Short mmCIF file of C-alpha atoms in Angstrom, two decimals:
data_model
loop_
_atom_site.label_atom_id
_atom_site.label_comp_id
_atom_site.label_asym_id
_atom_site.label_seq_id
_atom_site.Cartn_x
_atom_site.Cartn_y
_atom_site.Cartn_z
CA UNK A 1 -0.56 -27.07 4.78
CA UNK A 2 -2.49 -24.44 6.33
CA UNK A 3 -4.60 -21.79 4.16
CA UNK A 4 -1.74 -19.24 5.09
CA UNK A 5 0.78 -21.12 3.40
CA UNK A 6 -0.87 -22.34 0.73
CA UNK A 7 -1.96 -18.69 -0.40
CA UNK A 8 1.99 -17.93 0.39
CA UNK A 9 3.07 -20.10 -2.08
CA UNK A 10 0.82 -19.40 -4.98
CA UNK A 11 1.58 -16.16 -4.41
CA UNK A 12 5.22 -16.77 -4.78
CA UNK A 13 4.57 -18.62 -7.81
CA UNK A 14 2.46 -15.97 -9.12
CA UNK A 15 5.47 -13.46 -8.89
CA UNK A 16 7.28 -15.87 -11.39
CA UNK A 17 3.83 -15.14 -13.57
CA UNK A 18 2.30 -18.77 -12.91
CA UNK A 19 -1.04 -18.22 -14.42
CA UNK A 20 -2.18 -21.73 -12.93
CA UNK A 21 -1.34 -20.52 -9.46
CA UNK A 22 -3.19 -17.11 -9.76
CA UNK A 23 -6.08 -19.23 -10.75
CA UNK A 24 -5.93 -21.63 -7.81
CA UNK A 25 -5.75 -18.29 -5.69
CA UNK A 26 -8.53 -16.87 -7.03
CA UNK A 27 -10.65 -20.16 -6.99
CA UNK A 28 -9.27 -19.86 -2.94
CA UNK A 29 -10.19 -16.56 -2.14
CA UNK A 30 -12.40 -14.72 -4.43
CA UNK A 31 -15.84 -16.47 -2.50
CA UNK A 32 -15.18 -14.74 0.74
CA UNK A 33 -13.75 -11.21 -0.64
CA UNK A 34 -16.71 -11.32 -2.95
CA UNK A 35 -18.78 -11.22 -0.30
CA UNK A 36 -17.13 -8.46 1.82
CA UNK A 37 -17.11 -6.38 -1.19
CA UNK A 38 -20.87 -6.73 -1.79
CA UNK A 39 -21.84 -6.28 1.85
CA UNK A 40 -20.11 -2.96 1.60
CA UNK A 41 -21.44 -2.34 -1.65
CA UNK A 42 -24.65 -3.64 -1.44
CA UNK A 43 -25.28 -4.67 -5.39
CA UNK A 44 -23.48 -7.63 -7.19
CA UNK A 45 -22.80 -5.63 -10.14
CA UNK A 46 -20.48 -2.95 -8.37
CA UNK A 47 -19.02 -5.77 -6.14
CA UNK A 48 -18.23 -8.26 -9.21
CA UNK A 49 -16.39 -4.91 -10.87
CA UNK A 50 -14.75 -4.36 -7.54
CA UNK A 51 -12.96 -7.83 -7.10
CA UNK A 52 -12.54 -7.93 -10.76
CA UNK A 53 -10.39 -4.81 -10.82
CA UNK A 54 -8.86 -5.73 -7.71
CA UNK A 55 -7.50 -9.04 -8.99
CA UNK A 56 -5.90 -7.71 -11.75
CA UNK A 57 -4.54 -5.43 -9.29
CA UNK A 58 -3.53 -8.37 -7.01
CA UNK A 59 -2.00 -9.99 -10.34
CA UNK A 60 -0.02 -6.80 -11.11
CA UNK A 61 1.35 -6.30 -7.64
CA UNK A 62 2.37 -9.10 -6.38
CA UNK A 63 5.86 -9.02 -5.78
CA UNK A 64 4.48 -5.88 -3.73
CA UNK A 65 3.22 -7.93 -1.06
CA UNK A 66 5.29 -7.98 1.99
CA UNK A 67 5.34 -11.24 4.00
CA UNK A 68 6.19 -10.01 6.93
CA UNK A 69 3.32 -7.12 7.22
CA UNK A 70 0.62 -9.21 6.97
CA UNK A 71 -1.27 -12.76 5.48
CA UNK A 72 -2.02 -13.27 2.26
CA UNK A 73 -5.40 -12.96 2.67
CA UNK A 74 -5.76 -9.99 5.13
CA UNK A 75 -3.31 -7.94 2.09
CA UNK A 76 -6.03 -9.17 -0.87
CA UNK A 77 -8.86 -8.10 2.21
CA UNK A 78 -7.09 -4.68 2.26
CA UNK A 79 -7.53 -4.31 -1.80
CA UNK A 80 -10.36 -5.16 -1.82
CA UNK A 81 -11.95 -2.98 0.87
CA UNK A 82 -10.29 -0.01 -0.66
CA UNK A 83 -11.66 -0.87 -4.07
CA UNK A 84 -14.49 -0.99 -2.53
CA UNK A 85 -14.73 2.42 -0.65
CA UNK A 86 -12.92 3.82 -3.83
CA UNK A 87 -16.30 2.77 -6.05
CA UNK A 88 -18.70 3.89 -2.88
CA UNK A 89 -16.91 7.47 -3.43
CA UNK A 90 -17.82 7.31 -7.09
CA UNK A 91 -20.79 5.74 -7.13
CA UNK A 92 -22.75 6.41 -4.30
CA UNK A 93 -24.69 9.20 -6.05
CA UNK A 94 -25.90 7.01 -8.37
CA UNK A 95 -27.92 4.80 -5.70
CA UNK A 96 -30.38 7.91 -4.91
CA UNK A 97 -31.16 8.98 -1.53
CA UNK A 98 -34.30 6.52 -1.60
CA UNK A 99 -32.20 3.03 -1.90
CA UNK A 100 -30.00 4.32 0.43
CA UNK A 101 -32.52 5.28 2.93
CA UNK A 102 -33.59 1.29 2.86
CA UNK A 103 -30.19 0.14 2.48
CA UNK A 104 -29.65 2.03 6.15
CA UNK A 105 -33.00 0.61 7.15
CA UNK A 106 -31.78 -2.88 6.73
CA UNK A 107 -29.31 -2.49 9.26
CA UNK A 108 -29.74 -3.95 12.43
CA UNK A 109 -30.77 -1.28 14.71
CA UNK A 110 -28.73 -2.14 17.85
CA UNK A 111 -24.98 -2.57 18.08
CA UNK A 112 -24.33 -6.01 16.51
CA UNK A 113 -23.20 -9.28 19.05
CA UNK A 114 -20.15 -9.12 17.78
CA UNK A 115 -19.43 -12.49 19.12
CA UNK A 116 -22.42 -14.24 17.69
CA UNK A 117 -21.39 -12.95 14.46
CA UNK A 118 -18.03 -14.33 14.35
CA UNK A 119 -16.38 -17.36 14.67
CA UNK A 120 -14.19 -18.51 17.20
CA UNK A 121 -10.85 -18.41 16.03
CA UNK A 122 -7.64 -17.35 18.46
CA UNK A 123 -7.44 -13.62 16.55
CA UNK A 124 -11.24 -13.39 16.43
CA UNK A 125 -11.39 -14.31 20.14
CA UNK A 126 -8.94 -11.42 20.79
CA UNK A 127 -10.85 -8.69 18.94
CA UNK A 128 -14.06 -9.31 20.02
CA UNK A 129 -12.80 -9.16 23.46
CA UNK A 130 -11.18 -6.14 22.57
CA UNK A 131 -14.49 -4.48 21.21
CA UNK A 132 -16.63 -5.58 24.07
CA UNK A 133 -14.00 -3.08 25.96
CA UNK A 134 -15.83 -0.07 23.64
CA UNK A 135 -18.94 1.41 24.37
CA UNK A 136 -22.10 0.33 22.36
CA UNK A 137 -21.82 3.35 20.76
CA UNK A 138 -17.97 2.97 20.23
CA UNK A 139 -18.62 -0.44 19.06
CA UNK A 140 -21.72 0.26 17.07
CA UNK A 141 -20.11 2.98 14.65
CA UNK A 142 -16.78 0.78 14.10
CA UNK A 143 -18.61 -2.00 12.96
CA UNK A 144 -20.73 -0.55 10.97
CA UNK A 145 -18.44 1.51 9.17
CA UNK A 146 -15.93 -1.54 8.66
CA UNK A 147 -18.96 -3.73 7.71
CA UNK A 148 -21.04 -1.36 5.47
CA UNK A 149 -18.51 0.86 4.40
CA UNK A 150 -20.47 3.96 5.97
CA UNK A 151 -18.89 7.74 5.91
CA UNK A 152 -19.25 9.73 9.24
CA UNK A 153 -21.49 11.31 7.27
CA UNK A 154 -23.74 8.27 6.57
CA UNK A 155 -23.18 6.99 10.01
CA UNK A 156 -24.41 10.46 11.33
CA UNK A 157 -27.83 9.89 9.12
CA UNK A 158 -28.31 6.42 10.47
CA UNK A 159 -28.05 7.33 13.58
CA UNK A 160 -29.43 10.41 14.32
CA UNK A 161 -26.48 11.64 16.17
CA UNK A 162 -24.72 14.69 14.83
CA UNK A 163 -21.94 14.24 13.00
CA UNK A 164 -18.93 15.78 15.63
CA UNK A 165 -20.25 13.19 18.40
CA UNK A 166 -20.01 10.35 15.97
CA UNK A 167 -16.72 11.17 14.54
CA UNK A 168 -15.45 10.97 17.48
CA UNK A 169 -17.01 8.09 18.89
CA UNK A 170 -14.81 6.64 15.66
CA UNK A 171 -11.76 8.14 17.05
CA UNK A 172 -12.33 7.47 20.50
CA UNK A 173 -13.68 3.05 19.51
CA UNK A 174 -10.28 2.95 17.38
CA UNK A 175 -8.15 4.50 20.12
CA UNK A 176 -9.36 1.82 22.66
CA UNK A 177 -9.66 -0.83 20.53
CA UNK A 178 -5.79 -0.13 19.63
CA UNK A 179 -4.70 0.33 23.44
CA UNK A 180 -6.85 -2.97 24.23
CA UNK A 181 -4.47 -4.96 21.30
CA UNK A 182 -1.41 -3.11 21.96
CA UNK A 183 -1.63 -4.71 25.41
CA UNK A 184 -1.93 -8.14 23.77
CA UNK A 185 0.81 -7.40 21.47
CA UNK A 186 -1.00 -7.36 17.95
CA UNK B 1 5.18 17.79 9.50
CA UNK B 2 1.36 17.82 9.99
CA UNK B 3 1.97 13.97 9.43
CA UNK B 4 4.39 13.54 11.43
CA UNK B 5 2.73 12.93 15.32
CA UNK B 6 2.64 9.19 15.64
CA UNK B 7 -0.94 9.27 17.52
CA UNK B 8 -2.04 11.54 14.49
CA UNK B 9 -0.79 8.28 12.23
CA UNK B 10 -2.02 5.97 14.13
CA UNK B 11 -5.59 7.46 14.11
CA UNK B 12 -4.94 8.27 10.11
CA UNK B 13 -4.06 4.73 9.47
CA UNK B 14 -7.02 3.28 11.79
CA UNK B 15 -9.26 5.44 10.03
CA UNK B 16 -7.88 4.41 6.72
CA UNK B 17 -8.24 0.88 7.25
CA UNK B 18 -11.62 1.32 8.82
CA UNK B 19 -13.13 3.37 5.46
CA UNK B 20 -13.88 6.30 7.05
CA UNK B 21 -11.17 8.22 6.08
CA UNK B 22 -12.59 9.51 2.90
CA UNK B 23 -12.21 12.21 -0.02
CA UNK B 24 -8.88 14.35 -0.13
CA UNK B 25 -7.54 12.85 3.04
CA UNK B 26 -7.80 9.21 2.03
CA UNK B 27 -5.74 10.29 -1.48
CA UNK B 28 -3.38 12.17 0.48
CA UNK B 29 -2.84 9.24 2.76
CA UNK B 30 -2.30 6.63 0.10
CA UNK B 31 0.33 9.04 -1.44
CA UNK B 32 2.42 9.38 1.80
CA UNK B 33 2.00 5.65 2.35
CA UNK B 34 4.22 5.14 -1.08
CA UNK B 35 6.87 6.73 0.53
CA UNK B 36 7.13 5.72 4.45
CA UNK B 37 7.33 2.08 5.28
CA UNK B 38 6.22 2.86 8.60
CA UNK B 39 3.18 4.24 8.12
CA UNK B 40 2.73 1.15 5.66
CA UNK B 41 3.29 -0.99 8.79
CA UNK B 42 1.19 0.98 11.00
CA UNK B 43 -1.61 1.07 8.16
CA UNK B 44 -1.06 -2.84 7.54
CA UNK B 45 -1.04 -3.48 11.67
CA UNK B 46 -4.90 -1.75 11.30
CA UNK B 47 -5.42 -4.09 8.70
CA UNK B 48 -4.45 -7.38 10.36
CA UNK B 49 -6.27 -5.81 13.84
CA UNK B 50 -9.84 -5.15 11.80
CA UNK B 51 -9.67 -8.20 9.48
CA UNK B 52 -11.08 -11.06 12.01
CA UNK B 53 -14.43 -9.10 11.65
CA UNK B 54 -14.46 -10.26 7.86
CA UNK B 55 -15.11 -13.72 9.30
CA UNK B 56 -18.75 -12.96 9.85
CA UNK B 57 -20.46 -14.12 7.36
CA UNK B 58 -20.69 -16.98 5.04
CA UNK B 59 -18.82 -16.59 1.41
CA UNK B 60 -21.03 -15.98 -1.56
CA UNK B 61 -19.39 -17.29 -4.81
CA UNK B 62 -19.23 -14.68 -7.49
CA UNK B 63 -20.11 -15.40 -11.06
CA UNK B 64 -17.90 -17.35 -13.69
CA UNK B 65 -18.19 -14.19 -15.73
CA UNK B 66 -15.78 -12.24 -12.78
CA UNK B 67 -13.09 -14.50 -13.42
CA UNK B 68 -13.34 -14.69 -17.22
CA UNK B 69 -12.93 -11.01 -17.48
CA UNK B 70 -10.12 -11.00 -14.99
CA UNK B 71 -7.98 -13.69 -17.14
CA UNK B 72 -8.77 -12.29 -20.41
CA UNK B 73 -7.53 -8.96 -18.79
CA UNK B 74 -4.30 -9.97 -17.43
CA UNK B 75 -3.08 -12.45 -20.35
CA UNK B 76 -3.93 -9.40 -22.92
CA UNK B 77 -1.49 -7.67 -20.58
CA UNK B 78 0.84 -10.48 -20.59
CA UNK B 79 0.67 -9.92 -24.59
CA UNK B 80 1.27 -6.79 -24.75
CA UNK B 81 4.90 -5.25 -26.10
CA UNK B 82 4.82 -2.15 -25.12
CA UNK B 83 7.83 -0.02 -23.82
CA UNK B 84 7.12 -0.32 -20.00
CA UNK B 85 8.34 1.79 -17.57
CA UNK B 86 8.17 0.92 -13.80
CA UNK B 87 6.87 4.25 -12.56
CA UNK B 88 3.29 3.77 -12.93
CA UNK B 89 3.93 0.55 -10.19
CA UNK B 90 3.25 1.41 -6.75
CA UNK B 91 5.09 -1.54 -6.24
CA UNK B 92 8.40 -0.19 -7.05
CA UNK B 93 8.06 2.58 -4.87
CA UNK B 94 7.30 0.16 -2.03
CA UNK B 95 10.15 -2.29 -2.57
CA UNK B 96 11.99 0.72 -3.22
CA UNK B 97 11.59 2.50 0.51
CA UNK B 98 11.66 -1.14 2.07
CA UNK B 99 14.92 -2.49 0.94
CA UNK B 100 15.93 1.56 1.60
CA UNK B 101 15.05 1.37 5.13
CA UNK B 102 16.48 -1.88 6.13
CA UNK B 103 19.78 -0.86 4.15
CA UNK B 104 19.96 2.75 6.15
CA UNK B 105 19.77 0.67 9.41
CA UNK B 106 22.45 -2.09 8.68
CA UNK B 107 24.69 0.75 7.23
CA UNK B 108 25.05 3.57 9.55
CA UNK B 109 27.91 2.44 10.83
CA UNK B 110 29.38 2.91 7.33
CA UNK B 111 28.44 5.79 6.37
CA UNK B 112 30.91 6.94 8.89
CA UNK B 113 33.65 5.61 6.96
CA UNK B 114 32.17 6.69 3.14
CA UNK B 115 31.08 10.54 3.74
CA UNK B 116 33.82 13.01 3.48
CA UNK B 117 35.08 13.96 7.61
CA UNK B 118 34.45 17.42 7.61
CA UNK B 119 31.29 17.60 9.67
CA UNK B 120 30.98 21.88 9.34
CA UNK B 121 28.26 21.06 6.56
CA UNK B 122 25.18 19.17 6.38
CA UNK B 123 25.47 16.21 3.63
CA UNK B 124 22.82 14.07 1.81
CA UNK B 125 24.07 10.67 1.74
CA UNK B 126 21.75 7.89 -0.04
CA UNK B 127 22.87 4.41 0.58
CA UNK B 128 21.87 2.49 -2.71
CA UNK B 129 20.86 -1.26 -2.47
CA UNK B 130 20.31 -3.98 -5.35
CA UNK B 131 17.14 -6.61 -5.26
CA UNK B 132 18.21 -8.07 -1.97
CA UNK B 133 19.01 -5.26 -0.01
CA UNK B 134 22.49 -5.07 -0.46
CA UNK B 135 24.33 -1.79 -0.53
CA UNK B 136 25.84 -1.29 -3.93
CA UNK B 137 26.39 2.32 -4.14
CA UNK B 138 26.77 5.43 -1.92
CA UNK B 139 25.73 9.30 -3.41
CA UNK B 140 26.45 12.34 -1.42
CA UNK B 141 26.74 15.85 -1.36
CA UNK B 142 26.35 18.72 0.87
CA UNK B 143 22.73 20.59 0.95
CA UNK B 144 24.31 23.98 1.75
CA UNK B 145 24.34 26.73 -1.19
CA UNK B 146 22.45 26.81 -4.84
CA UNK B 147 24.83 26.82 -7.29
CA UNK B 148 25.99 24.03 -9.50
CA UNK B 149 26.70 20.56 -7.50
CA UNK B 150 28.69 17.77 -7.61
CA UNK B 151 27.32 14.26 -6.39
CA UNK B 152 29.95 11.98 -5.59
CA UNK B 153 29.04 8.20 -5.90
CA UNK B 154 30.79 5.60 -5.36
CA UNK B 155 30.49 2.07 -6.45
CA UNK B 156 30.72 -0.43 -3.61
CA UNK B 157 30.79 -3.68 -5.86
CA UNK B 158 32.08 -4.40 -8.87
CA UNK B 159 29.88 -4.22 -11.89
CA UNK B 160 29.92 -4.09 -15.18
CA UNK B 161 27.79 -1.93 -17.90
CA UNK B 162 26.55 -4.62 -20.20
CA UNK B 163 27.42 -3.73 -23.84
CA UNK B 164 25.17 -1.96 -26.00
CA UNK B 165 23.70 -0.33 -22.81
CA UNK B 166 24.29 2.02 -20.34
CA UNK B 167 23.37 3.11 -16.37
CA UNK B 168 21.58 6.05 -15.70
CA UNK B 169 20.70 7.86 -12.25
CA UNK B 170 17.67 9.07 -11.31
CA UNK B 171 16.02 11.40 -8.96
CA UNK B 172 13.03 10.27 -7.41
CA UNK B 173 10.88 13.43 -6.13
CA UNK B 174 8.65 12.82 -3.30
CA UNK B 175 5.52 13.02 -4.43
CA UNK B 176 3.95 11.62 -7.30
CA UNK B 177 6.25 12.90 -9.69
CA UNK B 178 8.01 11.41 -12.57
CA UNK B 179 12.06 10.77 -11.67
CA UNK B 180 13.81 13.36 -13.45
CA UNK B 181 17.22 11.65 -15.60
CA UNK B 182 20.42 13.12 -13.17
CA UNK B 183 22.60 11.74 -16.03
CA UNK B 184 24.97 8.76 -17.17
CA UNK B 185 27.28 6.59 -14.87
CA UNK B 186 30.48 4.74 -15.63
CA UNK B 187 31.39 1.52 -13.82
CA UNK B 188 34.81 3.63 -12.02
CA UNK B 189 34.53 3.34 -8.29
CA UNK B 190 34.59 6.80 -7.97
CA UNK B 191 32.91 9.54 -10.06
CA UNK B 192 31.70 12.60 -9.72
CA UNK B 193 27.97 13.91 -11.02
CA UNK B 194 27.44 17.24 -11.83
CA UNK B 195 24.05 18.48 -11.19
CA UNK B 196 23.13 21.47 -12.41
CA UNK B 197 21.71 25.15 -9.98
CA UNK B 198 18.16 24.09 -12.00
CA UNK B 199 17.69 20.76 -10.03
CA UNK B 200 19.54 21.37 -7.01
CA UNK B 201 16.72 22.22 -5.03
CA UNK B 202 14.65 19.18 -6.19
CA UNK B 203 17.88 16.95 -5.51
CA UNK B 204 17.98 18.34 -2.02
CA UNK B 205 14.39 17.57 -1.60
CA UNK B 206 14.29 14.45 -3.00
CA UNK B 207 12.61 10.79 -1.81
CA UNK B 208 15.98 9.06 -3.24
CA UNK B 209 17.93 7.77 -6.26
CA UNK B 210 17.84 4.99 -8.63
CA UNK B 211 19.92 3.70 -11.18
CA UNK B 212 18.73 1.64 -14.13
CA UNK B 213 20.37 0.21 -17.37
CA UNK B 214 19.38 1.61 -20.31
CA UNK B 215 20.24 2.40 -24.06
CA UNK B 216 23.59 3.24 -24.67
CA UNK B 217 22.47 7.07 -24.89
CA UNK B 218 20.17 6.79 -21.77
CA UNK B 219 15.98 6.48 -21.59
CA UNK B 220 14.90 7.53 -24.86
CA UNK B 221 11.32 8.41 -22.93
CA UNK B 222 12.47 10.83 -20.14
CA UNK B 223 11.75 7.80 -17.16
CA UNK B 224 13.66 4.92 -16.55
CA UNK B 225 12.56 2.08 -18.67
CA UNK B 226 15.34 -0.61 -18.22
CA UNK B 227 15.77 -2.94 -14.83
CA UNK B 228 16.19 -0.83 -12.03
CA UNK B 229 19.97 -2.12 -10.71
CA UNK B 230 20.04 0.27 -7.44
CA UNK B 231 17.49 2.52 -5.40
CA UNK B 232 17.72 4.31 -1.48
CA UNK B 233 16.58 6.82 -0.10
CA UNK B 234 18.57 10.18 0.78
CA UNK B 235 19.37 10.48 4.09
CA UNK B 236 20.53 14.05 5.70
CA UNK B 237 23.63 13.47 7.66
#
């Protein structure tokens, strides 16, 4: 069975309230959405709050999930990253301009190899073919916002680049990156 | 209508998924995608496009303490015997507007055959479906004027109201609103529901209708709090 269909079916089972299952799909997929929520977050106490609310939120909702719209695990992803932007919109006062300042210095400075950075699945293959298509600035801002959860705003401060000519580098990276899989029919 | 150009939604949902939309325009966006399944599949499409670059990095095991928390949370829940209504689920809404889109599609044809012929007026017709998408009920009535209305429904399967209980219609506004009671049904095929010059403008205006069983004298709370038996969405003819 592959990890698709497994998480299908204890996600069935977890609409008929199987407490078992919703542990074994937790036990399954909390490691890696941990670990996107804390890379956007950047401290394990706001990212273990994150996937905690979001589970219970997974738990509640499940006979929301639509099979057809997506996998299992790119619909818990989704949750997740919003939780997690959600909290960075609360929160991010909190962190004071001076951890931020180092959080944005511990970004790599140029646009990330995509493709050293990711594995090579089919899907992943497609993508990163897709984002090679951008600019580096393109590329640079739609990464980093995706992986970091970074505003225009914060993007704009990292950068040096005023805030207009980043937005719509954004606009412009999502637009291609859409034509480019369009094209490939995703 | 400021939502309404598809590159506008496309670069709305992108952004969404992405995390830069933020603030007022991210809240805004997550109420609208409540009500539209296809923005929902345009929004999910960004989704499934982005989520390869999650496979980055190597997962990092959270904390027994997460999942403790997270079961003691959801069996307290489990406990719990409160009245429950289903508005507060975002999840009704969505099954709601899904099964409501698929059952618009499979029964245009029909509509033909269930809304009065006289074409001279614009009508509302909502096509309601059960669980599994199946068309169970038809409500219409012309837009035009605000006086009193009638509603005419029309059962399109047999049912009956369980004893000791009774089915009640509802109007589901558009945005985050509670659904406002339009009354009590019968099980007769045909019936008429008046609605009175008060709510006519929010019936016109309306995301759809639901019908759910309920205490022999309707919701005692003001929102539905029995199984929902029927939902769609209206549709202007």
């Amino acid at each position: 069975m592959s990890d698709a269909e497994l998480l299908h079916k204890l996600m069935a089972r977890c609409v008929l309230r199987d407490e078992r299952a919703f542990a074994t799909l937790y036990r399954h997929t909390s490691a890696h959405l941990f670990k996107v929520a804390r890379r956007m977050l950047r401290r394990d106490d706001l990212a273990e709050e994150v996937l905690q609310e979001c589970f219970v939120k997974i738990w509640n909702h499940v006979d929301d999930y639509a099979v057809a719209r997506s996998t299992p695990m790119t619909w818990m992803m989704a949750i997740v990253r919003n939780g997690a932007v959600d909290c960075l919109r609360r929160r991010r006062p909190e962190y004071g301009q001076e951890d931020f300042d180092l959080f944005l210095e511990s970004i790599p400075d140029d646009s990330p190899a995509v493709e050293e950075r990711l594995d090579k699945r089919q899907e992943v293959n497609l993508l990163s073919a897709c984002l090679d298509q951008l600019t580096p600035s393109q590329r640079q801002v739609v990464t980093l916002a995706y992986w970091y959860g970074l505003s225009h705003e914060e993007l704009s401060a990292h950068l040096g680049e005023p805030l207009g000519t980043v937005k719509s580098w954004v606009r412009r990276g999502l637009n291609r990156l859409s034509q480019c899989m369009q094209a490939t029919g995703r | 209508m400021k939502y309404q150009g598809e590159a506008l939604r496309d670069a709305l949902a992108a952004e969404y998924a992405l995390g830069t939309l933020r603030g007022p325009a991210r809240r805004r966006f997550e109420s609208l995608l409540k009500y539209d399944p296809k923005l929902q599949r345009v929004a999910s499409q960004w989704e499934t496009r982005l989520a390869p670059l999650n496979h980055d990095v190597d997962p990092v095991q959270p904390p027994e303490s997460v999942w403790r928390e997270i079961k003691r949370r959801i069996e307290a829940r489990s406990r719990a015997p409160a009245l429950t209504t289903r508005w507060d689920s975002l999840g009704f809404w969505r099954i709601a507007s899904f099964a409501g889109a698929a059952a618009t599609i499979v029964l245009a044809a029909m509509l033909a055959l269930l809304v009065p012929s006289d074409r001279s007026q614009e009508m509302m017709v909502v096509v309601m479906v059960d669980d599994y998408a199946r068309p169970a009920m038809t409500v219409s009535w012309p837009t035009e004027g605000h006086g009193d209305k009638e509603l005419r429904v029309r059962l399109l399967v047999h049912a009956e109201v369980s004893a000791g209980s009774a089915w009640e219609l509802w109007m589901l506004p558009r945005d985050d609103g509670k659904p406002i009671s339009l009354g009590l049904l019968t099980s007769h095929e045909m019936q008429v529901v008046n609605v009175p010059a008060r709510l006519v403008g929010a019936v016109n205006a309306a995301w759809g209708l639901a019908m759910s069983a309920e205490p022999m004298n309707g919701s005692p709370v003001g929102v539905p709090t029995g199984r929902i038996l029927y939902k769609g969405p209206c549709t202007m003819l």
